[in-house]
Tab-separated table of C-alpha atoms and ligand atoms in Angstrom:
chain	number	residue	atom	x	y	z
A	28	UNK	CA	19.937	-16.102	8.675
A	29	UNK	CA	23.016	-14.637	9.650
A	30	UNK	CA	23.585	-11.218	12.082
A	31	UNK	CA	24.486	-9.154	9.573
A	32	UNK	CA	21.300	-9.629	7.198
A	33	UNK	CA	18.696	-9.304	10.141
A	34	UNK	CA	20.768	-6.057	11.717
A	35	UNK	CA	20.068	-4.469	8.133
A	36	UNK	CA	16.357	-5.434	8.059
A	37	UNK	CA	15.912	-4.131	11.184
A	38	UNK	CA	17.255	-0.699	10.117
A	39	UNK	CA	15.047	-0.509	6.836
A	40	UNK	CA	11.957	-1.151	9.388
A	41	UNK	CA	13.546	1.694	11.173
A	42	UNK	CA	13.804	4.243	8.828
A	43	UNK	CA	10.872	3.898	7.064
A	44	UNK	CA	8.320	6.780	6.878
A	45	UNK	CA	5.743	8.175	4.875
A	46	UNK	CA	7.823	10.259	2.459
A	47	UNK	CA	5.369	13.152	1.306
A	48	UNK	CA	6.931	14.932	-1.137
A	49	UNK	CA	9.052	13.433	-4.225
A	50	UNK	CA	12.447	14.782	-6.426
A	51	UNK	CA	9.653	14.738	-10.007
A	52	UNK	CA	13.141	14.865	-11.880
A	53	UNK	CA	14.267	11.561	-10.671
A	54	UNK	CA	12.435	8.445	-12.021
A	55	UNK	CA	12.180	5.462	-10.429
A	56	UNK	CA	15.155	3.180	-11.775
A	57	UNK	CA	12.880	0.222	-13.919
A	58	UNK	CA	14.515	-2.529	-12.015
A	59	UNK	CA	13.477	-1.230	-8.698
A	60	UNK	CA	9.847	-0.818	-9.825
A	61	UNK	CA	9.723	-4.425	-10.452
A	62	UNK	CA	11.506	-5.336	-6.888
A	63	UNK	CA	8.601	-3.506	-5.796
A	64	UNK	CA	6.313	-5.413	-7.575
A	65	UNK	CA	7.849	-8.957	-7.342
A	66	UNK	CA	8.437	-8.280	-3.453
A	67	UNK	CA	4.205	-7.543	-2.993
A	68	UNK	CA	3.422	-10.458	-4.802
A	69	UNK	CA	5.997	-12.591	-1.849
A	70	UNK	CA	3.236	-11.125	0.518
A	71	UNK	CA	1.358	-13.996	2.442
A	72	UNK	CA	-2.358	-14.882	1.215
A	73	UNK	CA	-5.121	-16.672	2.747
A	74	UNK	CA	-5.068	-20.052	1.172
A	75	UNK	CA	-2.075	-18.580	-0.955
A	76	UNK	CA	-5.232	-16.927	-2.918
A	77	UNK	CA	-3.266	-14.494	-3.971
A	78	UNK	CA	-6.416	-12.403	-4.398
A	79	UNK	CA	-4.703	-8.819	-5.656
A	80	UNK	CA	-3.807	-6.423	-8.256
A	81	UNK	CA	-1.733	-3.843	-8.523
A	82	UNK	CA	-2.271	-0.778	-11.082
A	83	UNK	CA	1.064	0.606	-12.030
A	84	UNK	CA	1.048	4.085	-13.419
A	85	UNK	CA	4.009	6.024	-14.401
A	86	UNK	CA	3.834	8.367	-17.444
A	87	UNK	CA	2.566	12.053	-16.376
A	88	UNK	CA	-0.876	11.651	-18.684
A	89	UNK	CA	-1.211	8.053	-16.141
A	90	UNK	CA	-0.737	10.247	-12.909
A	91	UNK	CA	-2.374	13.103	-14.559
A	92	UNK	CA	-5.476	11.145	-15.055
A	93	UNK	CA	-5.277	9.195	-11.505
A	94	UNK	CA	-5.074	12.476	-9.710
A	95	UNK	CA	-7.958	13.963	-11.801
A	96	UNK	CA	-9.972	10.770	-10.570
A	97	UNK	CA	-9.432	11.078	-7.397
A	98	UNK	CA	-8.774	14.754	-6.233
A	99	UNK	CA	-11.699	17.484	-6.534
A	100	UNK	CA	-10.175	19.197	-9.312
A	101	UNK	CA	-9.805	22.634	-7.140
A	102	UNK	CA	-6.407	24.428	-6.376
A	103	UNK	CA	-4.001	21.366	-4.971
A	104	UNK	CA	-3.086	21.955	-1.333
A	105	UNK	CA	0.262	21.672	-0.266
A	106	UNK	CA	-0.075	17.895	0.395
A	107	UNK	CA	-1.542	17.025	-3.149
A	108	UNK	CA	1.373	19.527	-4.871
A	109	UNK	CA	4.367	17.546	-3.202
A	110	UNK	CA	2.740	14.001	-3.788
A	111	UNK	CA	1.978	15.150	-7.232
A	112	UNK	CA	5.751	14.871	-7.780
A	113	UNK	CA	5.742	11.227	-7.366
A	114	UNK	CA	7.254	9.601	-10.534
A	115	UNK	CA	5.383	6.485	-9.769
A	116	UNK	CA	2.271	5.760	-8.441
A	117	UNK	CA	1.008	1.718	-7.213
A	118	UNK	CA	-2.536	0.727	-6.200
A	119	UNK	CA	-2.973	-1.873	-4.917
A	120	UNK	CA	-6.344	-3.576	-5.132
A	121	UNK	CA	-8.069	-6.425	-3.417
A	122	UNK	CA	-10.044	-9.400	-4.866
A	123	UNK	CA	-12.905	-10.559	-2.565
A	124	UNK	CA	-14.196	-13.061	-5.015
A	125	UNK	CA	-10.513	-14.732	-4.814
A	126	UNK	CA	-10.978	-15.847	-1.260
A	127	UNK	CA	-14.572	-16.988	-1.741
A	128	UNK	CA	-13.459	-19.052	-4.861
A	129	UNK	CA	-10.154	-20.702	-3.434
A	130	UNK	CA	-12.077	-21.357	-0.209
A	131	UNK	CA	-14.781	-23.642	-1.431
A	132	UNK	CA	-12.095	-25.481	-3.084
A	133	UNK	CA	-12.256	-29.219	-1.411
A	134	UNK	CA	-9.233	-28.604	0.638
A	135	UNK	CA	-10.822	-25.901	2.700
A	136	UNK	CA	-14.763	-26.623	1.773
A	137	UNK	CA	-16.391	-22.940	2.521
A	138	UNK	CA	-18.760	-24.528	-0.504
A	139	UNK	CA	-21.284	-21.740	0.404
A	140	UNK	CA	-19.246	-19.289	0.024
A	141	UNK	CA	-20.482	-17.352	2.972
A	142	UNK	CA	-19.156	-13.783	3.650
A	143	UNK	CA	-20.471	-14.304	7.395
A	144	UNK	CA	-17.020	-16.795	7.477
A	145	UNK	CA	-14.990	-13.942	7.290
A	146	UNK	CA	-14.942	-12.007	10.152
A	147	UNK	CA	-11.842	-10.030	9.043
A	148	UNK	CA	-11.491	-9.225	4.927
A	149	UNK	CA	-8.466	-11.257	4.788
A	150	UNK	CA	-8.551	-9.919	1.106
A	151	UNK	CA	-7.781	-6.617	1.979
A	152	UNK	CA	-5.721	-7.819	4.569
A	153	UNK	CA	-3.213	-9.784	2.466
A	154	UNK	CA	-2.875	-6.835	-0.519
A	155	UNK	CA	-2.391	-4.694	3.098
A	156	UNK	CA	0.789	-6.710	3.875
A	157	UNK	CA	1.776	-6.720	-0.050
A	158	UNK	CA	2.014	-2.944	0.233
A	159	UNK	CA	3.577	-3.132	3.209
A	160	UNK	CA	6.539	-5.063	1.419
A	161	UNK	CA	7.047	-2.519	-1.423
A	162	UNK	CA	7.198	0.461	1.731
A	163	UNK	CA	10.070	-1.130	2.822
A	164	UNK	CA	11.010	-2.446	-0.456
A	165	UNK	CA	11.562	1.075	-1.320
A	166	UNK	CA	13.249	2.266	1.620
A	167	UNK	CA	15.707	-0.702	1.143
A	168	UNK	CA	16.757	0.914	-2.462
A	169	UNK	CA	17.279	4.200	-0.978
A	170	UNK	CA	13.446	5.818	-2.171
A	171	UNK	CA	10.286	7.141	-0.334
A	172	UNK	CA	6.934	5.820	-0.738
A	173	UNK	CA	3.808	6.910	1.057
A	174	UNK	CA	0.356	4.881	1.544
A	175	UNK	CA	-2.430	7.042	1.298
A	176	UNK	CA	-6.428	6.591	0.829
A	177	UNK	CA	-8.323	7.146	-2.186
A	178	UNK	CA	-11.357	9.067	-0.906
A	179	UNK	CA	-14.615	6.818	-1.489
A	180	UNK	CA	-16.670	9.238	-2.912
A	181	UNK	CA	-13.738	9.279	-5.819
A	182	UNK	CA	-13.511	5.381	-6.374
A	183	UNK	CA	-16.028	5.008	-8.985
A	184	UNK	CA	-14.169	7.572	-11.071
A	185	UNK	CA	-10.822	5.820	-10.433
A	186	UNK	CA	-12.254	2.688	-11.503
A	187	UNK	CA	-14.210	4.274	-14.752
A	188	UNK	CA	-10.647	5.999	-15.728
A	189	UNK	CA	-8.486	2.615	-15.101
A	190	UNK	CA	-11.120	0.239	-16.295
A	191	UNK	CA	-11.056	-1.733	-13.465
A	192	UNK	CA	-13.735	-4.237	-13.255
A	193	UNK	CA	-16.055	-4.197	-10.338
A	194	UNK	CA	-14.977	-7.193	-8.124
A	195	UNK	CA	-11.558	-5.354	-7.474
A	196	UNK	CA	-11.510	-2.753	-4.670
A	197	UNK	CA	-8.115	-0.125	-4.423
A	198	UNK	CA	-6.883	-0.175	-0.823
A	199	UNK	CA	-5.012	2.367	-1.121
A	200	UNK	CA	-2.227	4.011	-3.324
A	201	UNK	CA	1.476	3.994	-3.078
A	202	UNK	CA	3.345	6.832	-4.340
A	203	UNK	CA	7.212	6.387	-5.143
A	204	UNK	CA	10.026	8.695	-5.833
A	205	UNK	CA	13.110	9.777	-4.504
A	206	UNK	CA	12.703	11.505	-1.391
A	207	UNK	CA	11.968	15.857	-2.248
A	208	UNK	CA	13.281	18.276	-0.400
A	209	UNK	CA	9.957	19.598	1.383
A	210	UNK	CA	8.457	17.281	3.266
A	211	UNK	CA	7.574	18.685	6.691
A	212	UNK	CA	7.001	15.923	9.411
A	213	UNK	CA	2.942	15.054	9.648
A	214	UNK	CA	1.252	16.692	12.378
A	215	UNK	CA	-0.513	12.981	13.421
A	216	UNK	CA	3.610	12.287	14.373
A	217	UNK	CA	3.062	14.667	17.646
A	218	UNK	CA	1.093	11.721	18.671
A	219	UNK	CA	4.196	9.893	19.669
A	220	UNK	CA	4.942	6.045	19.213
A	221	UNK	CA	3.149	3.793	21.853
A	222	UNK	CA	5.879	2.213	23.318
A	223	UNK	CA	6.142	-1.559	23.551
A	224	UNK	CA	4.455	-1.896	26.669
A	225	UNK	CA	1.941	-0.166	26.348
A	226	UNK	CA	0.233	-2.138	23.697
A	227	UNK	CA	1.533	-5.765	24.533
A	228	UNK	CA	-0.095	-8.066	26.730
A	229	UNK	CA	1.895	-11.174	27.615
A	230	UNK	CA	0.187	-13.915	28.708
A	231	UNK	CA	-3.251	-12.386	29.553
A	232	UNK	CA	-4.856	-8.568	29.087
B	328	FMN	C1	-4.148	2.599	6.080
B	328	FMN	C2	-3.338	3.885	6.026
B	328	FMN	C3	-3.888	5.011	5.421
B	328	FMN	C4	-3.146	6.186	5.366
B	328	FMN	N1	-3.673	7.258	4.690
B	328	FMN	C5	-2.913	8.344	4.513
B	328	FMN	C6	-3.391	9.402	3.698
B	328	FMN	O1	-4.493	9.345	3.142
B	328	FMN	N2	-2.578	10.483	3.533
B	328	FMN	C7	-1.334	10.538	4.091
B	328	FMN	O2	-0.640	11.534	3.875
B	328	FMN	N3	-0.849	9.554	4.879
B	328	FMN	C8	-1.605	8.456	5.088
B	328	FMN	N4	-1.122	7.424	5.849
B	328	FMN	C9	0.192	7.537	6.505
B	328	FMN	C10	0.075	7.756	8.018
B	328	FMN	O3	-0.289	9.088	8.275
B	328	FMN	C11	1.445	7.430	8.653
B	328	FMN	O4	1.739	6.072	8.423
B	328	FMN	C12	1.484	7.714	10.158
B	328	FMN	O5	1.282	9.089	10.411
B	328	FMN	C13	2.822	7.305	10.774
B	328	FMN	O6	3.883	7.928	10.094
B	328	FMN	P1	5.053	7.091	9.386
B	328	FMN	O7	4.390	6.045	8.512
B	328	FMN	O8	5.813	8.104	8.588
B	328	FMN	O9	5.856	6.453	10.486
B	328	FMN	C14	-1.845	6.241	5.923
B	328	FMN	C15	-1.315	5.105	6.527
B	328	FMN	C16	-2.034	3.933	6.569
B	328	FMN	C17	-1.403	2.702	7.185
């Protein structure tokens, strides 16, 4: 890979940020939607299982409805009336059942299918680092996204409004627009960035 590639990469890593508030009169161009998409599904996988979904919803009765689901229907705060402006909205869901199928396969042999073999839920893991890829996918075309949770009290009614069948779990949404023009920094940001060396241990803890 040459210089000049891995110097850009490096700057969309940079400058992306959870982008909180969205331009509603700008749609998201059709061909970058599906960058987004075909870039998640170029996420690694356990076992290349592959064990995701992603709910795509776009038309304002599709966002209406998704925000009805999983909002409590009072007054929208200032958060929920920026990221209502989102043209697009992406959830990406995990498969559990995925994993647990490819990995009894012969070539791995987890025949018992044994949740106790999975310390870590590589399936929400991999559609982690799938959403991960359309973040910087859209920074790369010049848009916003933010990843943000859908409360759990509220997943039932997302998944009675989608139809999405039980053995798929949302991680998460990701909303998508061209960047708005309010969108004060999050408070968490006063945190400051660990810096390198404080969270790297090289060679030993
Ligand atoms: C797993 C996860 C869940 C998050 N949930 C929310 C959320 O519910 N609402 C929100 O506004 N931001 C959410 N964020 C965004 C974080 O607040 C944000 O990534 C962090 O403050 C660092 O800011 P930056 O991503 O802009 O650098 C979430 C991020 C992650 C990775």
């Amino acid at each position: 890979m040459g210089q000049g590639s891995s110097v850009e990469f490096a700057d969309v890593v940079r400058r992306r940020r959870m982008v909180r508030d969205y331009d509603s009169d700008r749609p998201v161009p059709p061909e970058v939607r599906e960058r987004l998409l075909e870039h998640a599904t170029r996420a690694p996988s356990a076992g290349f299982s592959q064990g995701w979904a992603f709910l795509v919803l776009e038309s304002p009765d599709e966002r209406d409805r998704f925000w009805a689901a999983t909002t409590d229907g009072g007054a929208p705060d200032r958060w929920l009336t920026r990221m209502r402006r989102a043209p697009l909205l992406i959830v990406p869901l995990s498969h559990k059942a995925a994993y647990l199928d490819r990995y009894a396969e012969p070539d791995k042999g987890w025949s018992d299918r044994d949740e106790r073999r999975w310390p870590v839920p590589y399936w929400d893991v991999d559609t982690g680092m799938a959403a991960l890829l359309m973040l910087l996918t859209a920074v790369d075309e010049g848009l916003g996204a933010c990843f943000f949770g859908i409360p759990p009290e509220r997943v039932g009614a997302f998944r009675e409004t989608f139809g999405v069948p039980d053995g798929y779990s949302p991680v998460g949404c990701v909303s998508v627009g061209y960047p708005g023009s309010d969108d004060p920094r999050s408070p968490s940001l006063r945190r400051g960035r660990r810096k390198v060396d404080d969270v790297v241990h090289r060679g030993r803890w």
